[in-house]
Amino acid sequence: MQNSYSNDTAGYEYAGFWVRFAAYLLDSVIVFFALFAVRLSVSGIMAAVQGTVLGGNLLFQYNLKDIVLYLSEALYFVLCTYYTGTTLGKKAMNLRVISAGEEEKPSFLTIVYRETVGRFLSGVIMGVGYLMIGIDKEKRGIHDILCDTRVIYGKKIKVFKMETVFTPFTEPMGRVPEQETSPGMPWDAPYIRPQDTHEPDVQTSLENDTDTTIERDS
């Protein structure tokens, strides 16, 4: 799977803290439900190894369950970012990760370092590394600075003007819209006033009939 990246980041708009935070919340929800089966399996394993070395803390205060879940979550971020340049949460917010160096895209090792060690360091000391996104000129966190990456907005969304989308349904004021009627209907015939008719006068007709009768009798 290939993904196209641009080396010139000058024309891009960097994503700020809140939109990246929203994308991370969406990814967290997706990972939570996606790892539900893994969580059940690890819980069964932890119950089986309880009382052994694997049942206790293996790395600082983290036990086997914590390590497996962390690696599974990191695998989601690493694979999605490396192969597509984004995650499902970032894609929903129209974001993607690019490299600020000369490479076409961040290398696999760079992304692994960014999504594991880099994110761990960003979260240390009350998440100061993430809060830097809100004040940095290029919206970078500690993990972005260490790996020389940037998070930018992806595809530009075309905005349509309202007047070009919606057309008026009424005619301008002061103008009566023309109405078309079907020809041939009785009610479509023009109205003729009585004075405009050319009906023969009844009295004149009677006089003519009388004259005709007299002529015949004579």
Coordinates of C-alpha atoms in Angstrom, one line a residue:
M1 CA 0.0 0.0 0.0
Q2 CA 1.4 3.3 -1.1
N3 CA 0.9 6.8 0.2
S4 CA 2.0 10.0 -1.4
Y5 CA 3.6 12.6 0.8
S6 CA 4.9 16.1 -0.2
N7 CA 8.4 17.3 0.9
D8 CA 7.3 21.0 0.8
T9 CA 5.3 21.6 4.0
A10 CA 5.1 25.4 3.5
G11 CA 1.7 25.2 1.8
Y12 CA 0.1 23.0 4.4
E13 CA -2.0 24.0 7.4
Y14 CA -0.8 22.4 10.6
A15 CA -3.4 20.7 12.9
G16 CA -3.8 22.3 16.3
F17 CA -4.2 20.7 19.7
W18 CA -8.0 20.3 20.0
V19 CA -8.5 18.7 16.6
R20 CA -5.7 16.3 17.3
F21 CA -7.1 15.6 20.7
A22 CA -10.5 14.8 19.2
A23 CA -8.8 12.4 16.7
Y24 CA -7.0 10.7 19.6
L25 CA -10.2 10.2 21.5
L26 CA -11.8 8.6 18.4
D27 CA -8.8 6.3 18.0
S28 CA -9.0 5.4 21.7
V29 CA -12.6 4.3 21.4
I30 CA -11.8 2.3 18.3
V31 CA -8.9 0.5 19.9
F32 CA -10.9 -0.2 23.1
F33 CA -13.5 -2.1 21.2
A34 CA -11.0 -3.7 18.8
L35 CA -8.9 -5.1 21.6
F36 CA -11.9 -6.5 23.5
A37 CA -11.1 -10.1 22.5
V38 CA -7.4 -9.5 23.3
R39 CA -8.3 -8.2 26.7
L40 CA -10.4 -11.3 27.5
S41 CA -7.6 -13.6 26.4
V42 CA -5.0 -11.8 28.4
S43 CA -7.2 -11.9 31.5
G44 CA -7.5 -15.6 31.1
I45 CA -3.7 -16.0 30.8
M46 CA -3.2 -13.8 33.9
A47 CA -5.5 -16.0 35.9
A48 CA -3.5 -19.0 34.8
V49 CA -0.1 -17.6 35.7
Q50 CA -1.2 -16.0 38.9
G51 CA 1.4 -16.6 41.6
T52 CA 4.3 -17.0 39.1
V53 CA 6.9 -14.6 37.8
L54 CA 4.6 -13.7 34.9
G55 CA 1.8 -12.9 37.2
G56 CA 3.6 -10.0 38.8
N57 CA 5.1 -6.7 37.6
L58 CA 7.5 -7.2 34.7
L59 CA 8.5 -3.7 33.8
F60 CA 8.3 -1.1 36.6
Q61 CA 4.6 -1.2 37.7
Y62 CA 3.4 -2.8 34.5
N63 CA 2.4 -6.5 34.4
L64 CA 2.0 -8.8 31.4
K65 CA -1.5 -7.7 30.7
D66 CA -0.5 -4.0 30.6
I67 CA 2.4 -4.7 28.3
V68 CA 0.4 -6.8 25.8
L69 CA -2.4 -4.2 25.6
Y70 CA 0.1 -1.4 25.2
L71 CA 1.9 -3.2 22.4
S72 CA -1.4 -4.0 20.7
E73 CA -2.5 -0.4 20.8
A74 CA 0.9 0.8 19.6
L75 CA 0.7 -1.7 16.7
Y76 CA -2.6 -0.1 15.6
F77 CA -1.0 3.4 15.5
V78 CA 2.2 2.2 13.9
L79 CA 0.7 0.2 11.0
C80 CA -2.0 2.7 10.2
T81 CA 0.4 5.6 10.2
Y82 CA 3.1 3.9 8.2
Y83 CA 0.8 2.4 5.5
T84 CA -1.8 5.1 5.1
G85 CA -0.3 8.2 6.7
T86 CA -3.2 8.5 9.1
T87 CA -5.4 6.6 11.6
L88 CA -9.1 6.1 11.6
G89 CA -9.5 8.9 14.1
K90 CA -7.2 11.2 12.2
K91 CA -9.0 10.3 8.9
A92 CA -12.3 11.3 10.4
M93 CA -10.8 14.7 11.3
N94 CA -9.1 15.0 7.9
L95 CA -5.6 14.8 9.3
R96 CA -2.4 12.9 8.3
V97 CA 1.2 12.6 9.4
I98 CA 4.0 13.7 7.1
S99 CA 7.8 14.0 7.4
A100 CA 9.5 17.3 7.4
G101 CA 12.7 15.8 6.0
E102 CA 13.8 14.9 2.5
E103 CA 12.2 11.4 2.6
E104 CA 8.9 10.8 0.8
K105 CA 7.3 9.6 4.0
P106 CA 8.5 8.7 7.5
S107 CA 10.4 5.5 7.7
F108 CA 9.0 2.5 9.6
L109 CA 11.6 2.9 12.4
T110 CA 10.7 6.6 12.7
I111 CA 7.0 5.9 13.1
V112 CA 7.7 3.1 15.6
Y113 CA 9.8 5.5 17.7
R114 CA 7.2 8.2 17.4
E115 CA 4.3 6.0 18.4
T116 CA 6.1 4.4 21.3
V117 CA 9.0 6.3 22.9
G118 CA 7.9 9.6 21.5
R119 CA 4.3 9.3 22.8
F120 CA 5.6 8.1 26.2
L121 CA 7.8 11.1 26.6
S122 CA 5.0 13.4 25.5
G123 CA 2.8 12.0 28.2
V124 CA 5.4 12.3 31.0
I125 CA 5.0 15.1 33.5
M126 CA 1.2 15.7 33.1
G127 CA 1.2 15.6 29.3
V128 CA 3.4 18.7 28.8
G129 CA 4.7 17.2 25.5
Y130 CA 1.2 17.2 24.1
L131 CA 0.3 20.6 25.4
M132 CA 3.2 22.0 23.4
I133 CA 1.1 21.5 20.3
G134 CA -1.0 24.4 21.3
I135 CA 1.9 26.9 21.6
D136 CA 4.4 25.6 19.0
K137 CA 4.6 27.5 15.7
E138 CA 4.3 24.3 13.7
K139 CA 1.9 22.6 16.2
R140 CA 4.5 20.0 17.2
G141 CA 4.5 17.8 20.3
I142 CA 7.6 16.2 21.8
H143 CA 7.1 13.1 19.7
D144 CA 6.9 15.3 16.5
I145 CA 10.0 17.2 17.4
L146 CA 12.0 14.0 18.2
C147 CA 10.9 12.3 14.9
D148 CA 10.8 15.5 12.7
T149 CA 7.2 14.9 11.8
R150 CA 4.2 17.2 11.3
V151 CA 0.4 16.6 11.5
I152 CA -1.4 18.5 8.8
Y153 CA -4.9 18.8 7.4
G154 CA -5.3 16.3 4.5
K155 CA -7.6 17.0 1.6
K156 CA -9.0 20.4 1.1
I157 CA -12.8 20.5 1.3
K158 CA -14.5 22.5 -1.4
V159 CA -17.0 25.0 0.0
F160 CA -20.0 25.9 -2.1
K161 CA -21.6 29.3 -1.8
M162 CA -25.3 29.1 -0.7
E163 CA -26.5 31.3 -3.5
T164 CA -25.1 28.9 -6.1
V165 CA -26.7 25.8 -4.5
F166 CA -30.2 27.1 -3.7
T167 CA -32.2 29.0 -6.3
P168 CA -35.1 31.2 -5.4
F169 CA -38.6 29.7 -5.6
T170 CA -40.5 33.0 -6.1
E171 CA -40.4 35.7 -8.6
P172 CA -39.0 39.1 -7.6
M173 CA -41.4 41.5 -5.9
G174 CA -43.7 43.5 -8.2
R175 CA -43.7 40.8 -10.9
V176 CA -46.5 38.3 -11.3
P177 CA -45.3 34.9 -12.4
E178 CA -46.6 33.7 -15.7
Q179 CA -48.9 30.7 -15.5
E180 CA -49.2 28.2 -18.3
T181 CA -52.4 26.4 -18.8
S182 CA -53.2 23.4 -20.9
P183 CA -54.8 24.4 -24.3
G184 CA -58.2 23.1 -25.3
M185 CA -60.0 23.3 -21.9
P186 CA -63.3 25.1 -21.7
W187 CA -62.2 27.4 -18.9
D188 CA -59.3 28.5 -21.0
A189 CA -61.5 30.3 -23.5
P190 CA -61.4 34.1 -23.4
Y191 CA -64.2 35.8 -21.6
I192 CA -66.5 37.7 -24.1
R193 CA -68.6 40.5 -22.7
P194 CA -72.3 40.6 -23.8
Q195 CA -71.9 44.0 -25.5
D196 CA -69.2 42.5 -27.7
T197 CA -71.5 39.8 -29.2
H198 CA -73.0 40.2 -32.7
E199 CA -76.4 38.5 -32.1
P200 CA -79.1 39.8 -34.4
D201 CA -81.7 42.1 -32.9
V202 CA -85.0 40.3 -32.2
Q203 CA -87.2 43.3 -33.3
T204 CA -85.4 43.7 -36.6
S205 CA -85.7 40.0 -37.3
L206 CA -89.5 40.2 -36.7
E207 CA -89.9 43.2 -39.0
N208 CA -88.0 41.4 -41.7
D209 CA -90.1 38.3 -41.3
T210 CA -93.3 40.5 -41.6
D211 CA -92.1 42.2 -44.8
T212 CA -91.3 38.8 -46.3
T213 CA -94.8 37.5 -45.5
I214 CA -96.5 40.6 -47.0
E215 CA -94.6 40.2 -50.2
R216 CA -95.6 36.6 -50.5
D217 CA -99.3 37.5 -49.9
S218 CA -99.2 40.1 -52.5

